[in-house]
Amino acid sequence: MTARIGVVLFPGSNCEHDAVEAVEKLGGQAEILWHGDRSASGVDAIILPGGFAHGDYLRPGAIARFSPIMTAVEAFARDGGPVVGICNGFQVLTEAHLLPGALQKNRGLTFLCQTVEIEVASDQSVLTSGISPGTRLRVPINHFEGNYTCDQRTLDELVGEGRVVLRYVDNPNGSVGDIAGISNPAGNVVGLMPHPERAVDPLLGSEDGAVLLRALLSVAEAVVVPADAGTTTANS
Amino acid sequence: MTRFEALVEVTLRPGIADPQGATIEKALAALGFDRISNVRAGKAFRLHVEAANEDEARKRVADLCQRFLTNPVIEDAAISLEPAAPADR
């Protein structure tokens, strides 16, 4: 069955159509989920796209975390549904405590917009399932606050449990442990700073992002999420 | 109920790189400001909070800092409280 991917639109998101376009190009079915809705019911996976949700006021992701849809996203994630946060979406996931750590300003205080090389560090996630660790991919980054940080204990856990999903080959932003992407313990929630949705066509300079998104689509097709997952009631 | 004015200063926790503060500090020398060090950049919020007493007000603001105004992974908050000026009530 064709995987249905929900792409959350926050006020200030700006990569939602890139994500929809990429999913559809790869054979999935994509739909926009409005941040003010309380339900994500019916989708097989959720993407939190890049951009500047709620203007990035206070901190990137700090206000988006309180958008009504996030209660549904949290419920969906808890039920094992695949959730991928890209760039600003990664920041939202850390602020929502669905992933540990935080993303601070890049080392060198520079906004980075370039294609970088990343290496798959674990295949135990919905975004890297079936991709051999060590595989190198060229994917663009586009961020000011992408410098991943966490305390030593969290870092030890992430490394020890194989939850560092993607690493930079040549660290562009100062991220601890060269981390470009991490997952939760179950591997169904992934956050990454690089933009795979912007690397799905030779015209975009690289097709390597498709490798990651195809993995997500296959997982989404296979995963059976309870029909009411991501549905919240007024009381919850 | 008393209305308090709170000043919340948010700074990066010790050990967290503060490239903004470091860049400002580096620029100081070029402007002729010497003997200035330990520059830390942050942000400040002023808000009013109504509470029975100062302890309760401080507790509520601390909770607000923990859950929203700071990201405890990288930021600390310093809270100062005083009764709001009568004109502001």
Coordinates of C-alpha atoms in Angstrom, one line a residue:
Chain A
M1 CA 0.0 0.0 0.0
T2 CA 1.2 3.5 -0.7
A3 CA 2.6 5.2 2.4
R4 CA 0.7 8.3 3.5
I5 CA 3.1 10.9 4.9
G6 CA 1.8 13.8 6.9
V7 CA 3.9 17.0 6.7
V8 CA 3.2 19.4 9.5
L9 CA 2.8 23.1 8.5
F10 CA 3.6 25.5 11.3
P11 CA 3.3 29.2 10.7
G12 CA 6.8 30.0 9.4
S13 CA 7.6 26.5 8.0
N14 CA 9.2 26.9 4.6
C15 CA 10.2 23.4 3.5
E16 CA 6.8 21.7 3.6
H17 CA 6.3 21.7 -0.1
D18 CA 9.8 20.4 -0.7
A19 CA 9.0 17.5 1.6
V20 CA 5.6 16.9 -0.1
E21 CA 7.3 17.1 -3.6
A22 CA 10.0 14.7 -2.6
V23 CA 7.7 12.1 -1.0
E24 CA 5.4 12.1 -4.1
K25 CA 8.4 11.9 -6.5
L26 CA 9.4 8.8 -4.6
G27 CA 6.0 7.2 -4.9
G28 CA 4.5 8.1 -1.5
Q29 CA 1.4 10.0 -0.8
A30 CA 1.9 13.3 1.1
E31 CA -0.5 15.6 2.8
I32 CA -0.1 18.8 4.8
L33 CA -1.1 18.7 8.4
W34 CA -2.0 22.1 9.9
H35 CA -0.3 22.8 13.2
G36 CA -3.6 24.0 14.7
D37 CA -5.3 20.6 14.2
R38 CA -5.4 18.2 17.0
S39 CA -5.3 15.0 14.9
A40 CA -2.7 13.3 12.7
S41 CA -5.0 10.3 12.3
G42 CA -4.6 8.2 9.3
V43 CA -1.0 8.9 8.2
D44 CA 1.7 6.3 8.3
A45 CA 4.5 8.7 9.1
I46 CA 5.0 12.3 10.0
I47 CA 7.6 14.8 8.8
L48 CA 8.3 18.0 10.7
P49 CA 9.8 20.2 8.0
G50 CA 12.4 22.9 8.0
G51 CA 11.8 26.6 8.3
F52 CA 11.2 29.1 11.1
A53 CA 8.2 27.8 13.0
H54 CA 6.5 30.7 14.9
G55 CA 9.3 32.9 13.7
D56 CA 11.8 31.0 15.9
Y57 CA 10.8 33.4 18.6
L58 CA 12.3 32.6 22.0
R59 CA 14.3 29.7 20.6
P60 CA 13.8 27.6 17.5
G61 CA 11.1 25.1 18.2
A62 CA 10.2 26.5 21.7
I63 CA 6.8 27.8 20.7
A64 CA 6.0 25.2 18.0
R65 CA 6.2 22.6 20.7
F66 CA 3.0 24.0 22.1
S67 CA 1.1 23.8 18.7
P68 CA -2.0 21.7 19.1
I69 CA -0.8 19.1 16.5
M70 CA 2.2 18.3 18.7
T71 CA 0.1 16.4 21.2
A72 CA -1.0 14.2 18.3
V73 CA 2.6 13.9 17.1
E74 CA 3.7 12.9 20.6
A75 CA 0.9 10.2 20.8
F76 CA 1.8 9.0 17.3
A77 CA 5.5 8.7 18.2
R78 CA 4.6 6.9 21.5
D79 CA 2.6 4.4 19.5
G80 CA 5.7 3.6 17.4
G81 CA 4.7 5.8 14.4
P82 CA 7.7 7.1 12.4
V83 CA 8.4 10.8 13.0
V84 CA 11.2 12.6 11.2
G85 CA 12.2 16.2 12.0
I86 CA 14.3 17.9 9.5
C87 CA 16.3 21.0 10.4
N88 CA 13.8 23.2 12.2
G89 CA 11.8 20.0 12.7
F90 CA 14.7 18.5 14.6
Q91 CA 14.8 21.6 16.8
V92 CA 11.1 21.2 17.5
L93 CA 11.6 17.5 18.4
T94 CA 14.3 18.4 21.0
E95 CA 12.2 21.2 22.5
A96 CA 9.3 18.8 22.7
H97 CA 11.6 16.3 24.5
L98 CA 10.9 13.6 21.9
L99 CA 14.7 13.7 21.4
P100 CA 17.4 14.6 23.9
G101 CA 19.9 17.5 23.7
A102 CA 19.6 20.9 22.0
L103 CA 20.7 22.7 18.9
Q104 CA 22.7 25.9 19.5
K105 CA 24.2 28.5 17.2
N106 CA 26.8 27.2 14.8
R107 CA 30.4 27.4 15.9
G108 CA 31.7 30.5 14.1
L109 CA 28.3 32.2 14.2
T110 CA 27.8 31.6 10.5
F111 CA 24.6 30.7 8.7
L112 CA 25.6 27.6 6.7
C113 CA 24.1 26.9 3.3
Q114 CA 26.1 24.2 1.5
T115 CA 26.0 20.6 0.4
V116 CA 27.9 18.4 2.9
E117 CA 28.9 14.8 3.2
I118 CA 27.3 12.7 5.9
E119 CA 27.8 9.1 6.9
V120 CA 25.2 6.7 8.0
A121 CA 26.2 5.7 11.5
S122 CA 23.3 3.3 12.3
D123 CA 20.7 1.4 10.4
Q124 CA 18.5 1.1 13.5
S125 CA 16.2 4.0 12.6
V126 CA 13.2 4.7 10.4
L127 CA 15.3 6.9 8.2
T128 CA 18.3 4.6 7.8
S129 CA 16.7 1.2 7.9
G130 CA 18.3 -1.0 5.4
I131 CA 21.2 1.4 4.6
S132 CA 24.6 0.0 5.5
P133 CA 26.4 2.0 8.2
G134 CA 29.4 3.7 6.6
T135 CA 27.3 4.7 3.5
R136 CA 28.3 8.3 2.5
L137 CA 25.7 10.7 1.2
R138 CA 25.8 14.3 -0.1
V139 CA 23.0 16.3 1.3
P140 CA 22.5 20.1 1.8
I141 CA 22.5 21.9 5.1
N142 CA 20.8 25.2 5.6
H143 CA 20.9 26.4 9.2
F144 CA 22.2 28.8 11.8
E145 CA 21.3 26.8 14.9
G146 CA 22.5 23.3 14.0
N147 CA 25.3 22.8 16.5
Y148 CA 24.0 19.7 18.4
T149 CA 24.9 19.6 22.0
C150 CA 24.0 17.5 25.0
D151 CA 25.6 16.4 28.3
Q152 CA 28.3 13.7 28.4
R153 CA 25.9 11.1 29.8
T154 CA 23.4 11.6 27.0
L155 CA 26.2 11.5 24.4
D156 CA 27.5 8.2 25.9
E157 CA 24.0 6.8 25.7
L158 CA 23.4 8.0 22.1
V159 CA 26.7 6.5 21.0
G160 CA 26.4 3.3 23.1
E161 CA 22.9 2.6 22.0
G162 CA 23.6 3.2 18.3
R163 CA 21.3 6.2 18.3
V164 CA 23.7 8.5 16.4
V165 CA 22.1 8.0 13.0
L166 CA 24.1 10.3 10.8
R167 CA 27.5 12.0 11.3
Y168 CA 29.2 14.8 9.3
V169 CA 32.3 13.6 7.5
D170 CA 33.7 17.1 7.9
N171 CA 31.9 18.8 10.8
P172 CA 30.6 22.2 9.6
N173 CA 28.9 23.6 12.7
G174 CA 30.7 22.3 15.8
S175 CA 28.2 19.5 16.7
V176 CA 29.3 17.3 19.5
G177 CA 30.6 14.0 18.2
D178 CA 30.0 15.2 14.6
I179 CA 26.4 14.5 15.0
A180 CA 24.1 15.3 12.1
G181 CA 21.1 13.2 13.2
I182 CA 19.9 11.1 16.2
S183 CA 17.0 8.9 17.1
N184 CA 15.0 8.0 20.2
P185 CA 15.7 4.6 21.8
A186 CA 13.1 2.8 19.7
G187 CA 14.5 4.4 16.4
N188 CA 11.1 5.6 15.3
V189 CA 11.7 9.3 16.0
V190 CA 14.6 10.8 14.1
G191 CA 15.9 14.4 13.9
L192 CA 18.5 15.6 11.5
M193 CA 19.9 18.9 10.4
P194 CA 20.6 18.1 6.7
H195 CA 17.7 18.3 4.2
P196 CA 17.2 15.0 2.4
E197 CA 14.1 16.4 0.7
R198 CA 16.3 18.9 -1.2
A199 CA 18.5 16.2 -2.7
V200 CA 16.1 14.0 -4.7
D201 CA 16.9 15.1 -8.2
P202 CA 20.1 15.5 -10.2
L203 CA 19.0 19.1 -10.9
L204 CA 19.3 19.8 -7.2
G205 CA 22.9 18.7 -7.2
S206 CA 22.4 15.4 -5.5
E207 CA 19.9 12.5 -5.3
D208 CA 21.3 11.1 -2.1
G209 CA 18.5 12.4 0.1
A210 CA 16.2 10.0 -1.8
V211 CA 18.1 7.1 -0.2
L212 CA 17.0 8.2 3.2
L213 CA 13.4 9.2 2.3
R214 CA 13.0 5.8 0.4
A215 CA 13.9 4.1 3.7
L216 CA 11.3 6.1 5.5
L217 CA 8.7 5.3 2.9
S218 CA 9.4 1.6 3.1
V219 CA 9.2 1.6 6.9
A220 CA 5.9 3.7 6.7
E221 CA 4.4 1.2 4.3
A222 CA 5.3 -1.7 6.6
V223 CA 4.5 -0.2 10.0
V224 CA 1.1 -0.9 11.4
V225 CA 0.1 2.0 13.5
P226 CA -3.1 1.6 15.5
A227 CA -5.9 3.4 13.5
D228 CA -6.5 5.8 16.4
A229 CA -2.8 6.7 16.9
G230 CA -2.2 10.4 16.9
T231 CA -5.8 11.0 17.8
T232 CA -6.3 13.0 21.0
T233 CA -9.4 13.6 22.9
A234 CA -10.3 16.9 24.5
N235 CA -9.3 15.4 27.9
S236 CA -5.8 14.2 27.1
Chain B
M1 CA -2.4 39.3 46.0
T2 CA 0.6 41.3 45.2
R3 CA 1.8 42.2 41.8
F4 CA 5.6 41.6 41.3
E5 CA 7.8 42.7 38.5
A6 CA 10.2 39.9 37.6
L7 CA 13.4 40.3 35.6
V8 CA 14.5 37.0 34.1
E9 CA 18.0 36.9 32.6
V10 CA 18.8 33.9 30.5
T11 CA 22.4 33.0 29.8
L12 CA 24.1 30.0 28.4
R13 CA 25.2 27.5 31.0
P14 CA 28.9 27.4 32.0
G15 CA 30.7 25.1 29.6
I16 CA 28.3 25.8 26.7
A17 CA 30.2 27.7 24.0
D18 CA 29.0 31.3 23.7
P19 CA 30.2 32.4 20.3
Q20 CA 28.2 35.6 20.4
G21 CA 29.8 36.6 23.7
A22 CA 33.2 35.6 22.5
T23 CA 32.8 37.7 19.3
I24 CA 31.7 40.7 21.2
E25 CA 34.6 40.4 23.6
K26 CA 37.0 40.2 20.6
A27 CA 35.6 43.4 19.1
L28 CA 36.1 45.3 22.4
A29 CA 39.8 45.5 22.0
A30 CA 39.4 47.0 18.5
L31 CA 37.2 49.7 20.0
G32 CA 39.8 50.6 22.7
F33 CA 37.9 49.0 25.6
D34 CA 40.6 47.2 27.5
R35 CA 40.4 45.3 30.9
I36 CA 37.0 43.8 30.0
S37 CA 36.6 40.1 30.0
N38 CA 34.1 37.2 30.6
V39 CA 31.5 38.7 28.2
R40 CA 28.5 36.4 28.1
A41 CA 25.6 37.1 25.7
G42 CA 22.0 36.3 26.7
K43 CA 18.5 37.6 26.8
A44 CA 16.2 39.2 29.3
F45 CA 12.5 39.2 29.9
R46 CA 10.4 41.5 32.2
L47 CA 7.0 40.3 33.3
H48 CA 4.5 40.9 36.0
V49 CA 3.2 38.1 38.1
E50 CA 0.5 38.2 40.8
A51 CA 1.0 36.0 43.8
A52 CA 0.3 35.9 47.5
N53 CA 3.9 36.5 48.4
E54 CA 7.4 36.8 47.0
D55 CA 8.1 33.1 47.5
E56 CA 5.1 32.0 45.5
A57 CA 5.9 34.5 42.8
R58 CA 9.5 33.2 42.5
K59 CA 8.3 29.6 42.4
R60 CA 5.9 30.4 39.5
V61 CA 8.5 32.3 37.5
A62 CA 11.1 29.5 38.1
D63 CA 8.6 27.0 36.8
L64 CA 8.0 29.2 33.8
C65 CA 11.7 29.4 33.2
Q66 CA 12.1 25.6 33.5
R67 CA 9.3 24.8 31.1
F68 CA 9.4 27.6 28.6
L69 CA 11.7 30.6 28.9
T70 CA 14.9 28.5 29.0
N71 CA 16.1 25.3 27.4
P72 CA 17.6 23.7 30.5
V73 CA 20.0 21.7 28.4
I74 CA 22.0 24.8 27.5
E75 CA 20.6 27.8 29.4
D76 CA 20.3 29.0 33.0
A77 CA 18.0 31.7 34.3
A78 CA 18.6 34.3 37.0
I79 CA 15.4 35.7 38.5
S80 CA 15.0 39.0 40.3
L81 CA 11.7 40.1 41.8
E82 CA 10.4 43.3 43.2
P83 CA 6.9 44.7 43.9
A84 CA 5.6 46.3 40.7
A85 CA 5.7 50.1 40.7
P86 CA 2.2 51.5 41.7
A87 CA 2.0 53.2 38.3
D88 CA 2.3 49.9 36.5
R89 CA -0.4 48.1 38.6

